Amino acid sequence: MTVANTSNEALRERIQKAITHQKRPTVTVLSSLLAVQDEIGYIPDVAIEEVAKFTDTTLNDVWGVASFYKNFRFTPPSAHTVEVCWGPTCHLVGATKVMTELMGHLGLKDEGDTADKKLTLRFNTCLGACSQAPVISVDHHLWGKVTPERACKLADKARESGPKHH
Amino acid sequence: MPTYAELKARADKQWQDLTAGDRPWIRVGTALCGQAAGGVEVVEALKKTAEAKGIKVTVDEVGCIGMCYAEPLVDIQKPGESRLFFKNVSADDVPALLESYLVKNQIPTGKVFGYLGAKPIAGAPNIADMPQWKLQNRIALRNAGTTAPDDIFQYIANNGFAALNKALTEMKPADVIQQMIDSGLRGRGGAAFPTGTKWSFLVKNTSPVKYILCNCEEGDPGAYNDKGILESDPYTLVEGLLLAGYATGSSNGIIFVRHGHDGPIDRAEMAVKQAYENGLLGKNILGTSFTFNIEVALTGDSYVAGEETALMEAIEGHRSMPRSRPPFPAAFGVWGKPSNINNVKSLSYAPEIILKGAQWFSSIGVNKSKGTAIVCLSGAIKYPGWYEIPMGLSLSQVINVIGGGPPSGKKVKLLQTGGPLGGVLDANSLNIKIDFEEMSAAGAILGSGGIIIADEDTCAVDLTRVLVAFCQYESCGKCFPCRLGMTHLLEFVERITKLEGRPADLAMMESVGKNMQAGSLCGHGQLGFNPIRSALKFFGSDFKMHIEQKKCPTGSCGKPIISPRNTRPYAEMARDDRQPIQVASKASK
């Protein structure tokens, strides 16, 4: 990704602020990466560097942690994220239909970002509201008992709203 | 530093004002299940409507009372009266509901769920008479859905921290441990190891810094009771941690939750903050010489982070990969310090055990399974929710009586218990009791308490594919029996689901499974073959039909499969425009 130097510096500053102002007392490579993910929604290369410096570890160590946990991403996310639960309960009551319909509706062949970068579609192993299956989450807000039609409507609604605050 | 008596007096006064003061008290469940049902929107509507109509009410967001099927549940308690619950309330229903019940003093029909309390409410059934409530014995969940999870004084008013006060003033640490051992409480995280005995291992270590770790890395699909406790009553967990800390002579506690589960994290952090503010954490707790600190730590998305040694790696900020044992955590735990790891549920039982005594707890339950089990029912079932039932109830009582059986009269075909690694049972297993030994003898585990029900429309092979896909996706990859084994198993099962299975597949899966069980570093790989082994045991003929006749009994197989693969970061990182990082710091060495 080509980023102008000025914005790169601004990004670096935001990252530094995020990792130096962590609200939880135990500061580790993982906690720093989570702070970055919360602040800007992904882990850019500069964040790997900054976390390595801040925690006095190697780039390798930080990459190792960042690539291990499935909630980290390395490219800027779309404005909104829709996650579809594929736990066994959601599967039993129609999560596959919801996912298939959403992929068709958004023009995607798998999980990923829409062409206009307004929405990211993701699988989630369990969103933790099994009693309301099938469940999707739109920008971390859960919606239960969704039909494929309702899931598409919720996705559209998110797409039309302004970018969410990270 | 307030004394316990001072805290209790303040809490009682506040509780009196809430329940018998001058305004109705409205509670709405907004745990993850309540949120998914639309609870957050209902709370907003309640606040807005009450203000617009000039009705003075107290609105509290609470956890989940367990009857998730009726959510969003609005619980209105008029001063001095019983609680009246309204079911499946939407934001649009709110104005009419408040108008009729609070302004006109009439009970609206249609949305009434029932009442709970000593004074009957005409026209509403008593929730305590419903099987979903009657068959429960709520110990760890005694406050769930009743007290606000962000108000420590509501907890104290309901006997909160009385057990801590009792332990600190009347009991020696050894007495607390003895009570826990005598109670017969066994860990509710899966392994069912006696909790008191586990605590006693830590006592023997005299290190000045010792940790009590609370595992709320609950990635099990089908179970949400650990998160549910954090969302519904985090104080009981804080008190449990304090008791464990006092009993074992530990200095620190860590509550470990998955990043992204904002509700449970926020409520756990709020509980810890309020405990500090009121002298229940930190130095000289309740004016005694006991000192204990708690913090909340987060992990990234990783199922294996729930394994005890992997959890310690994650707290230290590394990849959550299990360590080899020995040394065991009681000798070498997080940051090399002696540590004890308990599940949320196990710790949440401690306050009531200390308050009411080991005898009381061990009189509940059967055989070697004492106390209660918290089960989460989901899938093809009429009344999904989470229920705390005495050990020893049969699966049939839980599924058919509490859960109401599958909807629209279909038959139960399959049960999946204890998380994806737990295994499946068939409908003939419904007589099995909820009892650690009886369940494991049948080839299943109680594990985290999730029970997923599938009806006769479900293909056992297809469901097995989803379970195996989960186990493959979540393998941490450190040891090859699990990493390769899970991938191979998934290939076999996917092939069978596509109706492309080969006759030799079944024997080969058995062989891979045996090697995984023998050679894997942690439970994930050791139990990784469980879903297939148990499915073959009960539904072997279904597998054979798929392989030999290329036919699926329910017609759901033979189609393209959608399932995530554990390759995302690598695919994303392999983009063309990545430049090598150039950094002139010691970090790049």
Tab-separated table of N, CA and C in Angstrom, chain A residues 1 23-26 28-30 34 37-38 45 48-49 52-53 56-59 63-65 67-75 86-89 91-93 96 99-100 103 111 122-132 135 140-145, chain B residues 32-33 35-37 41 68 71 221-222 224 227 259-260 265 269 295-296 298-302 314-320 335 378-379 384 452-453 458 462-463 465-467 469-470 473-474 476 562 564 566 568-569 572-573 575 577-578 581 583 585-587:
chain	number	residue	atom	x	y	z
A	1	MET	N	0.855	-1.178	0.000
A	1	MET	CA	0.000	0.000	0.000
A	1	MET	C	0.897	1.236	0.000
A	23	LYS	N	-5.255	0.885	28.629
A	23	LYS	CA	-5.924	1.081	29.919
A	23	LYS	C	-5.767	-0.101	30.866
A	24	ARG	N	-5.347	-1.242	30.333
A	24	ARG	CA	-5.175	-2.394	31.226
A	24	ARG	C	-3.722	-2.466	31.687
A	25	PRO	N	-3.512	-2.846	32.941
A	25	PRO	CA	-2.165	-2.723	33.509
A	25	PRO	C	-1.101	-3.613	32.864
A	26	THR	N	-1.448	-4.821	32.478
A	26	THR	CA	-0.424	-5.706	31.940
A	26	THR	C	-0.210	-5.424	30.462
A	28	THR	N	1.679	-6.216	27.035
A	28	THR	CA	2.438	-7.270	26.361
A	28	THR	C	2.373	-7.016	24.857
A	29	VAL	N	3.016	-7.880	24.088
A	29	VAL	CA	2.921	-7.785	22.631
A	29	VAL	C	1.449	-7.883	22.225
A	30	LEU	N	0.756	-8.867	22.808
A	30	LEU	CA	-0.644	-9.080	22.439
A	30	LEU	C	-1.514	-7.890	22.832
A	34	LEU	N	-3.682	-5.541	20.293
A	34	LEU	CA	-5.125	-5.358	20.452
A	34	LEU	C	-5.468	-3.872	20.546
A	37	GLN	N	-5.377	-2.570	17.027
A	37	GLN	CA	-6.550	-3.050	16.288
A	37	GLN	C	-7.794	-2.258	16.697
A	38	ASP	N	-7.916	-1.972	17.991
A	38	ASP	CA	-9.059	-1.195	18.472
A	38	ASP	C	-9.010	0.229	17.934
A	45	ASP	N	2.093	-2.247	8.876
A	45	ASP	CA	3.501	-2.592	9.103
A	45	ASP	C	4.140	-1.716	10.189
A	48	ILE	N	3.660	-3.027	13.629
A	48	ILE	CA	4.536	-4.148	13.994
A	48	ILE	C	5.851	-3.585	14.554
A	49	GLU	N	6.382	-2.601	13.822
A	49	GLU	CA	7.625	-1.968	14.271
A	49	GLU	C	7.471	-1.325	15.637
A	52	ALA	N	7.117	-3.761	18.448
A	52	ALA	CA	8.397	-4.411	18.737
A	52	ALA	C	9.288	-3.485	19.570
A	53	LYS	N	9.318	-2.216	19.184
A	53	LYS	CA	10.139	-1.257	19.925
A	53	LYS	C	9.616	-1.108	21.351
A	56	ASP	N	10.101	-4.175	23.440
A	56	ASP	CA	11.468	-4.658	23.415
A	56	ASP	C	11.555	-6.121	22.968
A	57	THR	N	10.859	-6.392	21.872
A	57	THR	CA	10.919	-7.735	21.290
A	57	THR	C	11.320	-7.595	19.823
A	58	THR	N	11.344	-8.696	19.113
A	58	THR	CA	11.745	-8.623	17.710
A	58	THR	C	10.525	-8.521	16.801
A	59	LEU	N	10.764	-8.070	15.579
A	59	LEU	CA	9.692	-8.004	14.584
A	59	LEU	C	9.084	-9.387	14.389
A	63	TRP	N	5.200	-10.333	14.629
A	63	TRP	CA	4.501	-10.966	13.498
A	63	TRP	C	3.904	-12.308	13.915
A	64	GLY	N	4.670	-13.044	14.708
A	64	GLY	CA	4.216	-14.367	15.151
A	64	GLY	C	2.898	-14.276	15.892
A	65	VAL	N	2.792	-13.291	16.776
A	65	VAL	CA	1.560	-13.130	17.544
A	65	VAL	C	0.442	-12.585	16.656
A	67	SER	N	-0.048	-12.776	13.454
A	67	SER	CA	-0.602	-13.680	12.444
A	67	SER	C	-1.296	-14.879	13.054
A	68	PHE	N	-1.121	-15.067	14.367
A	68	PHE	CA	-1.703	-16.242	15.034
A	68	PHE	C	-3.177	-16.041	15.372
A	69	TYR	N	-3.483	-14.895	15.970
A	69	TYR	CA	-4.862	-14.652	16.411
A	69	TYR	C	-5.710	-14.189	15.233
A	70	LYS	N	-6.914	-14.755	15.144
A	70	LYS	CA	-7.670	-14.567	13.912
A	70	LYS	C	-8.400	-13.236	13.835
A	71	ASN	N	-8.361	-12.462	14.906
A	71	ASN	CA	-9.069	-11.187	14.830
A	71	ASN	C	-8.203	-10.057	14.273
A	72	PHE	N	-6.917	-10.326	14.060
A	72	PHE	CA	-6.074	-9.269	13.500
A	72	PHE	C	-6.148	-9.290	11.981
A	73	ARG	N	-6.210	-8.103	11.402
A	73	ARG	CA	-6.084	-8.033	9.949
A	73	ARG	C	-4.980	-7.056	9.607
A	74	PHE	N	-4.481	-7.154	8.379
A	74	PHE	CA	-3.273	-6.419	8.018
A	74	PHE	C	-3.503	-5.392	6.919
A	75	THR	N	-4.739	-5.299	6.480
A	75	THR	CA	-5.086	-4.255	5.518
A	75	THR	C	-6.223	-3.457	6.136
A	86	TRP	N	-20.808	-19.310	12.367
A	86	TRP	CA	-20.960	-20.641	11.756
A	86	TRP	C	-20.790	-21.733	12.798
A	87	GLY	N	-21.064	-21.418	14.075
A	87	GLY	CA	-21.059	-22.463	15.101
A	87	GLY	C	-22.101	-23.511	14.762
A	88	PRO	N	-21.997	-24.704	15.372
A	88	PRO	CA	-22.935	-25.776	15.019
A	88	PRO	C	-24.407	-25.388	15.190
A	89	THR	N	-24.723	-24.618	16.244
A	89	THR	CA	-26.124	-24.242	16.438
A	89	THR	C	-26.610	-23.385	15.281
A	91	HIS	N	-25.351	-23.213	12.372
A	91	HIS	CA	-25.360	-24.044	11.172
A	91	HIS	C	-26.666	-24.827	11.069
A	92	LEU	N	-27.093	-25.395	12.215
A	92	LEU	CA	-28.314	-26.203	12.218
A	92	LEU	C	-29.541	-25.405	11.806
A	93	VAL	N	-29.553	-24.139	12.170
A	93	VAL	CA	-30.763	-23.362	11.899
A	93	VAL	C	-30.586	-22.390	10.730
A	96	THR	N	-25.684	-21.272	6.900
A	96	THR	CA	-25.120	-21.411	5.551
A	96	THR	C	-25.946	-20.617	4.548
A	99	MET	N	-25.138	-16.968	4.971
A	99	MET	CA	-23.832	-16.644	4.396
A	99	MET	C	-23.912	-16.644	2.868
A	100	THR	N	-24.546	-17.652	2.304
A	100	THR	CA	-24.633	-17.750	0.839
A	100	THR	C	-25.359	-16.524	0.277
A	103	MET	N	-23.205	-13.399	0.579
A	103	MET	CA	-22.110	-13.368	-0.396
A	103	MET	C	-22.643	-12.977	-1.769
A	111	GLU	N	-15.354	-15.045	2.364
A	111	GLU	CA	-15.277	-13.898	3.257
A	111	GLU	C	-14.288	-12.892	2.670
A	122	ARG	N	-17.263	-11.574	7.214
A	122	ARG	CA	-16.377	-12.540	7.882
A	122	ARG	C	-17.165	-13.682	8.493
A	123	PHE	N	-16.512	-14.812	8.598
A	123	PHE	CA	-17.056	-15.897	9.406
A	123	PHE	C	-16.663	-15.652	10.860
A	124	ASN	N	-17.477	-16.122	11.794
A	124	ASN	CA	-17.080	-16.107	13.189
A	124	ASN	C	-17.399	-17.481	13.779
A	125	THR	N	-16.473	-18.015	14.576
A	125	THR	CA	-16.683	-19.377	15.083
A	125	THR	C	-17.841	-19.462	16.064
A	126	CYS	N	-18.044	-18.423	16.862
A	126	CYS	CA	-19.222	-18.394	17.737
A	126	CYS	C	-19.371	-16.993	18.291
A	127	LEU	N	-20.531	-16.416	18.083
A	127	LEU	CA	-20.761	-15.058	18.571
A	127	LEU	C	-21.337	-15.049	19.984
A	128	GLY	N	-21.622	-16.244	20.530
A	128	GLY	CA	-21.992	-16.330	21.947
A	128	GLY	C	-23.436	-16.008	22.268
A	129	ALA	N	-24.322	-16.100	21.293
A	129	ALA	CA	-25.745	-15.896	21.590
A	129	ALA	C	-26.524	-17.036	20.944
A	130	CYS	N	-26.092	-18.267	21.258
A	130	CYS	CA	-26.602	-19.455	20.571
A	130	CYS	C	-28.118	-19.596	20.693
A	131	SER	N	-28.682	-19.067	21.781
A	131	SER	CA	-30.127	-19.217	21.957
A	131	SER	C	-30.901	-18.391	20.930
A	132	GLN	N	-30.242	-17.451	20.275
A	132	GLN	CA	-30.926	-16.605	19.292
A	132	GLN	C	-30.491	-16.956	17.865
A	135	VAL	N	-27.179	-16.154	14.228
A	135	VAL	CA	-26.774	-14.833	14.694
A	135	VAL	C	-25.755	-14.228	13.727
A	140	HIS	N	-20.061	-5.311	15.512
A	140	HIS	CA	-20.060	-5.815	16.897
A	140	HIS	C	-21.411	-5.796	17.579
A	141	HIS	N	-22.452	-5.346	16.922
A	141	HIS	CA	-23.782	-5.442	17.527
A	141	HIS	C	-24.433	-6.724	17.022
A	142	LEU	N	-24.951	-7.520	17.964
A	142	LEU	CA	-25.492	-8.816	17.562
A	142	LEU	C	-26.949	-8.714	17.117
A	143	TRP	N	-27.297	-9.509	16.116
A	143	TRP	CA	-28.674	-9.621	15.668
A	143	TRP	C	-29.009	-11.103	15.587
A	144	GLY	N	-30.057	-11.497	16.296
A	144	GLY	CA	-30.407	-12.908	16.361
A	144	GLY	C	-31.581	-13.263	15.477
A	145	LYS	N	-31.823	-14.575	15.328
A	145	LYS	CA	-32.923	-15.109	14.535
A	145	LYS	C	-33.003	-14.420	13.173
B	32	LEU	N	-25.389	-10.923	25.823
B	32	LEU	CA	-25.246	-11.134	24.376
B	32	LEU	C	-26.543	-11.655	23.760
B	33	CYS	N	-27.236	-12.566	24.494
B	33	CYS	CA	-28.480	-13.123	23.954
B	33	CYS	C	-29.572	-12.061	23.909
B	35	GLN	N	-29.074	-8.841	23.732
B	35	GLN	CA	-28.699	-7.876	22.687
B	35	GLN	C	-29.121	-8.393	21.312
B	36	ALA	N	-28.860	-9.690	21.077
B	36	ALA	CA	-29.204	-10.267	19.772
B	36	ALA	C	-30.711	-10.264	19.547
B	37	ALA	N	-31.473	-10.329	20.640
B	37	ALA	CA	-32.925	-10.335	20.501
B	37	ALA	C	-33.486	-8.924	20.361
B	41	GLU	N	-32.286	-1.927	22.036
B	41	GLU	CA	-33.258	-0.992	21.449
B	41	GLU	C	-34.442	-0.803	22.407
B	68	CYS	N	-33.927	-17.380	27.508
B	68	CYS	CA	-33.573	-16.573	26.337
B	68	CYS	C	-34.667	-16.593	25.280
B	71	GLU	N	-36.859	-13.526	25.195
B	71	GLU	CA	-36.223	-12.212	25.102
B	71	GLU	C	-36.648	-11.456	23.854
B	221	PRO	N	-18.670	-23.140	20.734
B	221	PRO	CA	-19.989	-22.870	20.172
B	221	PRO	C	-21.021	-23.683	20.952
B	222	GLY	N	-22.122	-23.076	21.251
B	222	GLY	CA	-23.167	-23.779	21.992
B	222	GLY	C	-23.158	-23.483	23.471
B	224	TYR	N	-22.464	-20.415	26.399
B	224	TYR	CA	-22.177	-19.002	26.648
B	224	TYR	C	-22.381	-18.701	28.118
B	227	LYS	N	-19.487	-16.377	29.793
B	227	LYS	CA	-19.730	-14.992	29.405
B	227	LYS	C	-20.999	-14.501	30.089
B	259	HIS	N	-11.046	-10.849	23.440
B	259	HIS	CA	-11.214	-9.514	22.860
B	259	HIS	C	-12.443	-9.507	21.952
B	260	GLY	N	-13.188	-8.432	21.995
B	260	GLY	CA	-14.348	-8.335	21.111
B	260	GLY	C	-15.651	-8.663	21.815
B	265	ILE	N	-16.571	-8.051	28.925
B	265	ILE	CA	-15.351	-7.345	29.342
B	265	ILE	C	-15.710	-6.110	30.153
B	269	GLU	N	-14.810	-5.454	34.079
B	269	GLU	CA	-13.950	-4.340	34.475
B	269	GLU	C	-14.664	-3.413	35.452
B	295	GLU	N	-7.033	-8.064	37.900
B	295	GLU	CA	-7.107	-7.314	36.655
B	295	GLU	C	-7.796	-8.158	35.581
B	296	VAL	N	-8.270	-7.468	34.549
B	296	VAL	CA	-8.903	-8.159	33.434
B	296	VAL	C	-7.901	-8.153	32.284
B	298	LEU	N	-7.011	-9.550	28.180
B	298	LEU	CA	-7.715	-9.990	26.973
B	298	LEU	C	-6.848	-10.910	26.122
B	299	THR	N	-7.511	-11.815	25.418
B	299	THR	CA	-6.805	-12.621	24.428
B	299	THR	C	-7.361	-12.287	23.057
B	300	GLY	N	-6.616	-12.652	22.029
B	300	GLY	CA	-7.153	-12.541	20.680
B	300	GLY	C	-8.064	-13.725	20.411
B	301	ASP	N	-8.600	-13.810	19.214
B	301	ASP	CA	-9.488	-14.920	18.886
B	301	ASP	C	-8.673	-16.200	18.752
B	302	SER	N	-8.796	-17.072	19.716
B	302	SER	CA	-8.121	-18.354	19.651
B	302	SER	C	-8.770	-19.289	20.647
B	314	ALA	N	-0.915	-16.726	26.575
B	314	ALA	CA	-1.644	-15.577	26.027
B	314	ALA	C	-1.601	-14.396	26.989
B	315	ILE	N	-1.694	-14.669	28.293
B	315	ILE	CA	-1.613	-13.576	29.268
B	315	ILE	C	-0.238	-12.911	29.162
B	316	GLU	N	0.784	-13.718	28.924
B	316	GLU	CA	2.131	-13.162	28.768
B	316	GLU	C	2.310	-12.469	27.422
B	317	GLY	N	1.288	-12.569	26.577
B	317	GLY	CA	1.313	-11.827	25.320
B	317	GLY	C	1.821	-12.612	24.133
B	318	HIS	N	2.033	-13.920	24.314
B	318	HIS	CA	2.541	-14.736	23.205
B	318	HIS	C	1.403	-15.390	22.441
B	319	ARG	N	1.768	-16.212	21.463
B	319	ARG	CA	0.762	-17.051	20.815
B	319	ARG	C	0.229	-18.036	21.848
B	320	SER	N	-1.065	-18.286	21.806
B	320	SER	CA	-1.653	-19.143	22.848
B	320	SER	C	-1.436	-20.610	22.492
B	335	TRP	N	4.137	-16.064	34.045
B	335	TRP	CA	5.418	-15.389	34.333
B	335	TRP	C	6.278	-16.206	35.299
B	378	SER	N	-29.536	-25.154	22.961
B	378	SER	CA	-29.732	-24.412	21.714
B	378	SER	C	-29.936	-25.396	20.576
B	379	GLY	N	-30.297	-24.885	19.432
B	379	GLY	CA	-30.529	-25.727	18.263
B	379	GLY	C	-32.013	-25.965	18.061
B	384	PRO	N	-34.903	-22.499	23.992
B	384	PRO	CA	-33.457	-22.366	24.201
B	384	PRO	C	-33.159	-21.372	25.318
B	452	ILE	N	-26.385	-28.974	22.302
B	452	ILE	CA	-26.992	-28.568	21.040
B	452	ILE	C	-27.874	-29.710	20.569
B	453	ILE	N	-29.103	-29.402	20.235
B	453	ILE	CA	-30.052	-30.445	19.867
B	453	ILE	C	-30.325	-30.364	18.366
B	458	THR	N	-31.806	-33.261	10.418
B	458	THR	CA	-30.374	-32.958	10.343
B	458	THR	C	-29.571	-34.175	9.901
B	462	ASP	N	-23.125	-34.185	8.051
B	462	ASP	CA	-22.924	-32.760	7.776
B	462	ASP	C	-22.602	-32.004	9.058
B	463	LEU	N	-23.305	-32.353	10.151
B	463	LEU	CA	-23.018	-31.673	11.421
B	463	LEU	C	-21.610	-32.032	11.899
B	465	ARG	N	-19.133	-32.598	10.017
B	465	ARG	CA	-18.210	-31.782	9.216
B	465	ARG	C	-18.014	-30.410	9.865
B	466	VAL	N	-19.109	-29.813	10.339
B	466	VAL	CA	-18.996	-28.482	10.949
B	466	VAL	C	-18.168	-28.549	12.233
B	467	LEU	N	-18.377	-29.608	13.022
B	467	LEU	CA	-17.619	-29.751	14.271
B	467	LEU	C	-16.134	-29.945	13.974
B	469	ALA	N	-14.587	-29.066	11.235
B	469	ALA	CA	-14.068	-27.820	10.652
B	469	ALA	C	-13.691	-26.853	11.758
B	470	PHE	N	-14.497	-26.800	12.796
B	470	PHE	CA	-14.186	-25.923	13.928
B	470	PHE	C	-12.865	-26.343	14.571
B	473	TYR	N	-9.976	-25.472	12.334
B	473	TYR	CA	-9.797	-24.017	12.276
B	473	TYR	C	-9.103	-23.518	13.529
B	474	GLU	N	-9.401	-24.155	14.662
B	474	GLU	CA	-8.906	-23.646	15.940
B	474	GLU	C	-7.668	-24.363	16.452
B	476	CYS	N	-4.014	-24.874	17.242
B	476	CYS	CA	-3.002	-23.809	17.310
B	476	CYS	C	-1.819	-24.132	16.425
B	562	ILE	N	-19.664	-24.580	2.165
B	562	ILE	CA	-19.071	-23.318	2.613
B	562	ILE	C	-18.467	-23.578	3.971
B	564	PRO	N	-15.039	-22.063	6.477
B	564	PRO	CA	-13.833	-21.243	6.547
B	564	PRO	C	-12.596	-22.115	6.673
B	566	ASN	N	-8.426	-22.220	7.846
B	566	ASN	CA	-7.480	-21.547	8.725
B	566	ASN	C	-6.277	-21.036	7.939
B	568	ARG	N	-6.416	-17.531	6.594
B	568	ARG	CA	-6.677	-16.125	6.314
B	568	ARG	C	-5.459	-15.200	6.416
B	569	PRO	N	-4.714	-15.233	7.544
B	569	PRO	CA	-3.644	-14.257	7.654
B	569	PRO	C	-2.618	-14.405	6.547
B	572	GLU	N	-3.863	-12.984	3.296
B	572	GLU	CA	-3.913	-11.532	3.324
B	572	GLU	C	-2.520	-10.917	3.293
B	573	MET	N	-1.573	-11.638	3.921
B	573	MET	CA	-0.223	-11.098	3.986
B	573	MET	C	0.526	-11.260	2.673
B	575	ARG	N	0.012	-10.185	-0.146
B	575	ARG	CA	-0.348	-9.212	-1.173
B	575	ARG	C	0.923	-8.659	-1.834
B	577	ASP	N	1.890	-5.648	-2.796
B	577	ASP	CA	2.479	-4.339	-2.550
B	577	ASP	C	3.223	-4.248	-1.223
B	578	ARG	N	3.407	-5.383	-0.559
B	578	ARG	CA	4.084	-5.322	0.742
B	578	ARG	C	5.558	-4.986	0.542
B	581	ILE	N	10.024	-4.236	5.759
B	581	ILE	CA	10.071	-3.209	6.795
B	581	ILE	C	11.521	-2.828	7.038
B	583	VAL	N	13.761	-0.851	9.617
B	583	VAL	CA	13.705	-0.173	10.895
B	583	VAL	C	15.085	-0.210	11.524
B	585	SER	N	16.266	-0.068	14.630
B	585	SER	CA	16.208	-0.119	16.096
B	585	SER	C	16.669	-1.500	16.519
B	586	LYS	N	16.886	-1.651	17.805
B	586	LYS	CA	17.340	-2.957	18.293
B	586	LYS	C	16.283	-4.027	18.035
B	587	ALA	N	15.041	-3.542	17.850
B	587	ALA	CA	13.953	-4.493	17.648
B	587	ALA	C	14.117	-5.295	16.370
